[in-house]
Amino acid sequence: MTVQAYLLPRSLPEALGQLAQHGLDVLVMAGGTVAMPLINDGISLPSVVMGLRLAGLDGVERANGRLRIGATTTLTQLLQQNAVPVLREAARNTASWSIRNMGTVGGNLFTPPPGGDVAVALLALDASVTLSSSRSARVVSLADFYTGFMTNELAPDELLAELWVPISNEPTAFLKYGRKHANTPAVVTVAARVTWDGPTVADARIALGAAGPHPIRARDAERLLVGTDLGTDAIAAASAAAARECEPFTDAIATEWYRRRMVGLFVGRALQQLAPGAATEDR
Ligand SMILES: Cc1cc2nc3c(=O)[nH]c(=O)nc-3n(C[C@H](O)[C@H](O)[C@H](O)COP(=O)(O)OP(=O)(O)OC[C@H]3O[C@@H](n4cnc5c(N)ncnc54)[C@H](O)[C@@H]3O)c2cc1C
């Protein structure tokens, strides 16, 4: 069956009402950079498509020490904010200008493996998401959002409405390794953040893309960093741990074996950027 109806709600309540009415028949589309090719190729055959572009869900603003990012904020809009520089870096490394002009931050969370690059940065930043339905809205940590391969916390009657990112001065590194500069799926993506207590690491976040069924945290590696000075030995131990604990896969871009090695290498490089004495460019 081809698409029978295209809904274009003008507000979030209207969108949620239409979603409640049509249920599982609806394919939600934001920028359409992932969803539209699936329809064109006959892989996805929805009877109803709901476009979110006019629902008033885009925009970036500071609110109580956090950055509020509307779900349909485009990746180009994300590049234009200054509050969280690492999100600019992540957006800059995603796709190309034409795709970034259409693709949204919310849609990036749903990108099939190797997965969304911006989602990896958001995971390292302890971002959370608001999932709204016509009945209620709930806030879920991004760390709890993903539940498995192409599965997540979003219920059929819910939309991802907004994302919340704590604003802090903690240096955060983002590295993406792909086969070419633009429009390249990741071999591996790494985002890392360290909280210092004087000369000692008090807390750490290491998020990985293309190294599991969805963006994942390298929790063993994070634990190994706590209490260290982020010196050479600590970085080597954490890099090795990340390579051990990740769950990479083989696809047309890279083998599981190669990805695991690149996880170790790029976690090391990201942590070196955060180590005392490293050059502090715009991260
Ligand atoms: C040539 C090309 C290159 C690319 N390169 C990269 C890359 O380098 N890095 C990268 O990360 N991605 C890349 N992508 C993937 C994609 O463009 C981005 O991940 C983009 O952010 C997806 O957003 P979208 O709004 O277009 O998603 P859509 O296609 O609109 O939606 C994707 C999925 O998310 C769901 N969805 C979207 N928004 C919501 C919402 N608010 N609530 C509930 N469900 C929602 C939709 O139902 C759909 O299932 C590339 C795509 C193309 C075509």
Coordinates of C-alpha atoms and ligand atoms in Angstrom, one line a residue:
M1 CA 0.0 0.0 0.0
T2 CA 1.3 3.5 -0.8
V3 CA 0.9 6.5 1.5
Q4 CA -2.8 7.4 1.8
A5 CA -2.5 10.5 3.9
Y6 CA 0.1 13.1 4.9
L7 CA -0.6 14.9 8.1
L8 CA 1.0 18.2 8.9
P9 CA 0.2 19.2 12.5
R10 CA 0.8 22.8 13.5
S11 CA 1.5 22.2 17.2
L12 CA 2.7 19.4 19.5
P13 CA -0.8 18.8 21.0
E14 CA -2.2 18.5 17.4
A15 CA 0.5 16.1 16.5
L16 CA -0.1 14.0 19.6
G17 CA -3.8 14.0 19.0
Q18 CA -3.3 12.7 15.4
L19 CA -0.8 10.1 16.7
A20 CA -3.3 8.9 19.2
Q21 CA -6.0 8.7 16.5
H22 CA -4.0 6.8 13.9
G23 CA -1.8 4.7 16.2
L24 CA 0.6 2.3 14.6
D25 CA -0.4 3.3 11.0
V26 CA 1.5 6.5 11.3
L27 CA 5.1 7.0 10.2
V28 CA 6.5 10.0 12.0
M29 CA 8.9 12.1 9.8
A30 CA 11.1 14.9 10.9
G31 CA 13.7 15.8 8.3
G32 CA 13.0 12.7 6.4
T33 CA 16.7 12.0 5.5
V34 CA 16.4 8.4 6.9
A35 CA 12.6 7.9 6.6
M36 CA 12.0 9.1 3.1
P37 CA 14.5 6.8 1.3
L38 CA 13.0 3.9 3.1
I39 CA 9.5 4.8 1.7
N40 CA 11.0 5.5 -1.8
D41 CA 12.7 2.1 -1.8
G42 CA 9.5 0.3 -0.6
I43 CA 11.2 -0.9 2.6
S44 CA 8.8 1.1 4.7
L45 CA 5.1 1.1 3.6
P46 CA 3.2 3.4 5.9
S47 CA -0.4 4.3 5.1
V48 CA -0.2 7.6 7.0
V49 CA 2.9 9.9 7.3
M50 CA 3.0 12.7 9.8
G51 CA 5.5 15.5 9.1
L52 CA 6.7 17.3 12.2
R53 CA 8.3 20.3 10.5
L54 CA 5.5 22.7 11.2
A55 CA 4.7 21.5 14.7
G56 CA 6.8 24.2 16.3
L57 CA 9.3 21.7 17.8
D58 CA 12.5 23.4 16.6
G59 CA 14.7 25.9 18.4
V60 CA 17.6 26.0 20.8
E61 CA 17.5 28.0 24.1
R62 CA 19.2 28.2 27.5
A63 CA 16.9 27.3 30.4
N64 CA 18.1 27.0 34.0
G65 CA 21.7 25.9 33.3
R66 CA 20.6 23.5 30.5
L67 CA 20.3 23.7 26.8
R68 CA 16.8 22.9 25.5
I69 CA 16.9 21.6 22.0
G70 CA 13.6 21.1 20.2
A71 CA 13.4 17.7 18.6
T72 CA 13.1 19.1 15.0
T73 CA 16.0 21.5 15.4
T74 CA 18.1 20.8 12.3
L75 CA 21.7 19.8 12.5
T76 CA 22.5 23.1 10.8
Q77 CA 20.7 25.0 13.6
L78 CA 22.7 22.9 16.2
L79 CA 25.9 24.1 14.5
Q80 CA 24.8 27.7 15.1
Q81 CA 24.6 27.5 18.9
N82 CA 27.5 28.4 21.1
A83 CA 26.5 27.1 24.6
V84 CA 27.8 23.6 24.1
P85 CA 30.7 23.6 21.6
V86 CA 31.1 19.8 21.4
L87 CA 27.6 19.6 19.9
R88 CA 28.8 21.9 17.1
E89 CA 31.7 19.6 16.6
A90 CA 29.4 16.5 16.4
A91 CA 27.0 18.3 14.0
R92 CA 29.9 19.4 11.8
N93 CA 31.0 15.8 11.5
T94 CA 27.6 14.5 10.6
A95 CA 26.7 14.0 6.9
S96 CA 27.0 17.1 4.7
W97 CA 25.4 20.6 4.5
S98 CA 22.5 19.4 2.4
I99 CA 21.6 16.6 4.8
R100 CA 22.3 18.8 7.9
N101 CA 19.8 21.4 6.6
M102 CA 17.1 18.7 6.6
G103 CA 18.1 16.2 9.2
T104 CA 17.1 16.9 12.8
V105 CA 18.7 16.3 16.2
G106 CA 15.7 14.2 17.3
G107 CA 15.9 12.1 14.2
N108 CA 19.6 11.5 14.9
L109 CA 18.7 9.5 17.9
F110 CA 16.8 7.0 15.8
T111 CA 19.4 6.6 13.0
P112 CA 20.0 2.9 12.3
P113 CA 23.5 1.4 12.9
P114 CA 26.2 2.6 12.7
G115 CA 23.9 5.2 14.4
G116 CA 23.7 8.9 15.0
D117 CA 26.9 10.8 15.6
V118 CA 25.2 13.7 17.5
A119 CA 23.6 11.0 19.7
V120 CA 27.0 9.9 20.8
A121 CA 28.0 13.4 21.9
L122 CA 24.6 13.8 23.7
L123 CA 25.2 10.6 25.6
A124 CA 28.6 11.8 26.8
L125 CA 26.9 15.0 28.0
D126 CA 24.3 13.2 30.1
A127 CA 21.5 14.5 27.9
S128 CA 17.9 13.6 28.6
V129 CA 14.8 13.6 26.4
T130 CA 11.2 14.5 26.9
L131 CA 8.8 11.8 25.5
S132 CA 5.3 13.2 25.1
S133 CA 1.9 11.6 24.5
S134 CA -1.6 13.1 24.6
R135 CA -1.8 11.7 28.1
S136 CA 1.5 12.8 29.7
A137 CA 5.1 13.8 29.2
R138 CA 8.1 12.0 30.8
V139 CA 11.8 12.8 30.9
V140 CA 14.1 9.9 30.2
S141 CA 17.9 9.9 30.5
L142 CA 19.5 9.2 27.1
A143 CA 21.5 6.5 28.8
D144 CA 18.2 4.7 29.5
F145 CA 16.5 5.6 26.2
Y146 CA 18.0 2.8 24.1
T147 CA 16.8 -0.7 24.9
G148 CA 18.4 -2.7 22.1
F149 CA 18.9 -3.0 18.3
M150 CA 16.5 -0.4 16.8
T151 CA 14.4 -0.4 20.0
N152 CA 14.0 2.3 22.5
E153 CA 11.8 3.7 25.3
L154 CA 9.5 5.6 22.9
A155 CA 5.9 4.2 23.1
P156 CA 3.8 4.1 19.9
D157 CA 1.7 7.0 21.1
E158 CA 4.7 9.2 22.1
L159 CA 6.8 11.7 20.2
L160 CA 10.3 12.8 21.1
A161 CA 9.5 16.5 21.9
E162 CA 12.7 18.0 23.2
L163 CA 16.2 17.2 24.4
W164 CA 17.9 18.6 27.5
V165 CA 21.7 19.1 27.8
P166 CA 23.4 20.3 31.0
I167 CA 25.6 23.3 30.2
S168 CA 29.1 23.0 31.8
N169 CA 32.6 24.1 31.3
E170 CA 34.0 20.6 31.5
P171 CA 36.1 19.9 28.4
T172 CA 34.6 17.3 26.2
A173 CA 36.3 15.6 23.2
F174 CA 34.5 14.4 20.1
L175 CA 36.2 12.3 17.4
K176 CA 34.7 10.6 14.4
Y177 CA 36.6 8.2 12.2
G178 CA 35.0 7.6 8.8
R179 CA 36.3 6.5 5.4
K180 CA 35.9 10.0 3.9
H181 CA 35.2 13.5 5.0
A182 CA 31.4 14.0 4.3
N183 CA 28.4 11.7 4.2
T184 CA 30.4 9.0 5.7
P185 CA 29.0 6.4 8.1
A186 CA 31.3 6.0 11.2
V187 CA 33.9 3.3 11.6
V188 CA 33.8 4.6 15.1
T189 CA 32.7 7.7 16.9
V190 CA 33.9 8.7 20.4
A191 CA 32.8 11.4 22.8
A192 CA 34.5 11.7 26.2
R193 CA 34.1 14.1 29.1
V194 CA 36.0 14.3 32.4
T195 CA 35.1 16.0 35.7
W196 CA 38.0 17.0 37.8
D197 CA 38.4 17.2 41.5
G198 CA 41.7 19.1 41.7
P199 CA 44.3 17.0 40.0
T200 CA 42.2 13.8 40.1
V201 CA 39.4 12.6 37.9
A202 CA 36.2 12.6 39.8
D203 CA 33.9 11.3 37.1
A204 CA 34.1 10.4 33.4
R205 CA 31.9 9.7 30.5
I206 CA 32.9 7.8 27.4
A207 CA 30.3 7.3 24.7
L208 CA 30.8 5.2 21.6
G209 CA 29.1 5.1 18.2
A210 CA 29.3 2.2 15.7
A211 CA 30.4 0.1 18.5
G212 CA 27.2 -1.6 19.5
P213 CA 23.5 -1.9 18.6
H214 CA 23.1 1.8 19.5
P215 CA 25.2 4.6 21.0
I216 CA 26.7 3.0 24.2
R217 CA 28.7 4.1 27.3
A218 CA 32.0 2.4 27.9
R219 CA 31.3 2.0 31.6
D220 CA 34.3 -0.1 32.6
A221 CA 36.6 2.4 31.0
E222 CA 34.8 5.2 32.7
R223 CA 35.3 3.5 36.1
L224 CA 39.0 2.9 35.5
L225 CA 39.6 6.7 35.0
V226 CA 38.0 7.7 38.4
G227 CA 40.7 8.6 40.9
T228 CA 43.5 8.8 38.3
D229 CA 45.4 11.8 37.0
L230 CA 44.5 10.9 33.4
G231 CA 48.1 10.1 32.8
T232 CA 49.5 7.7 30.1
D233 CA 48.8 4.6 32.1
A234 CA 45.3 5.5 33.0
I235 CA 44.5 6.4 29.4
A236 CA 46.0 3.1 28.1
A237 CA 44.0 1.1 30.7
A238 CA 40.7 2.8 29.8
S239 CA 41.3 2.5 26.1
A240 CA 41.9 -1.2 26.4
A241 CA 38.8 -1.6 28.6
A242 CA 36.7 0.3 26.0
A243 CA 37.9 -2.0 23.3
R244 CA 37.1 -5.1 25.4
E245 CA 33.6 -4.0 26.5
C246 CA 32.3 -2.6 23.2
E247 CA 30.0 -4.7 20.9
P248 CA 31.0 -3.7 17.4
F249 CA 29.7 -5.4 14.2
T250 CA 30.8 -6.0 10.7
D251 CA 29.2 -4.1 7.8
A252 CA 30.3 -2.7 4.4
I253 CA 32.3 0.0 6.2
A254 CA 34.5 -2.1 8.6
T255 CA 34.8 -5.4 10.3
E256 CA 34.0 -6.1 13.9
W257 CA 37.7 -6.8 14.5
Y258 CA 38.8 -3.5 12.9
R259 CA 36.2 -1.5 14.7
R260 CA 37.2 -2.9 18.1
R261 CA 40.8 -1.9 17.5
M262 CA 39.7 1.6 16.4
V263 CA 37.6 2.0 19.5
G264 CA 40.8 1.5 21.6
L265 CA 42.8 3.9 19.4
F266 CA 40.2 6.7 19.3
V267 CA 39.2 6.5 23.0
G268 CA 42.9 6.9 23.7
R269 CA 43.1 9.9 21.4
A270 CA 39.9 11.5 22.9
L271 CA 41.2 11.1 26.4
Q272 CA 44.6 12.6 25.5
Q273 CA 42.8 15.7 24.4
L274 CA 41.3 16.0 27.9
A275 CA 44.5 15.2 29.8
P276 CA 46.3 18.0 31.8
G277 CA 48.5 20.0 29.5
A278 CA 46.6 19.1 26.3
A279 CA 45.9 22.0 24.0
T280 CA 42.4 23.4 24.8
E281 CA 41.0 24.3 21.4
D282 CA 37.3 24.8 20.8
R283 CA 35.9 21.4 21.8
Ligands
LIG1 C1 23.7 10.8 2.6 C2 23.4 10.7 4.1 C3 24.5 10.8 5.0 C4 24.3 10.7 6.4 N1 25.4 10.8 7.2 C5 25.2 10.8 8.5 C6 26.3 10.9 9.4 O1 27.5 11.1 9.0 N2 26.1 10.8 10.7 C7 24.8 10.6 11.2 O2 24.7 10.5 12.5 N3 23.8 10.4 10.4 C8 23.9 10.5 9.1 N4 22.8 10.3 8.3 C9 21.5 10.0 8.9 C10 20.5 11.1 9.1 O3 20.6 12.1 8.1 C11 20.7 11.9 10.4 O4 20.9 10.9 11.5 C12 19.5 12.8 10.8 O5 19.8 13.4 12.0 C13 18.2 12.0 10.9 O6 17.2 13.0 11.2 P1 15.8 13.2 10.3 O7 15.1 14.3 11.0 O8 16.1 13.3 8.9 O9 15.1 11.8 10.6 P2 13.8 11.2 9.8 O10 14.3 10.5 8.6 O11 12.8 12.2 9.7 O12 13.4 10.1 10.9 C14 14.2 9.0 11.2 C15 13.4 8.1 12.2 O13 13.3 8.8 13.5 C16 11.9 8.9 13.9 N5 11.7 10.3 14.4 C17 12.3 11.4 14.0 N6 12.0 12.4 14.8 C18 11.1 11.9 15.7 C19 10.4 12.5 16.8 N7 10.6 13.8 17.1 N8 9.7 11.7 17.6 C20 9.6 10.4 17.3 N9 10.2 9.8 16.3 C21 11.0 10.5 15.5 C22 11.1 8.7 12.6 O14 9.9 8.1 12.8 C23 12.0 7.8 11.8 O15 11.8 6.4 12.2 C24 23.0 10.4 6.9 C25 21.9 10.3 6.0 C26 22.1 10.4 4.6 C27 21.0 10.3 3.7

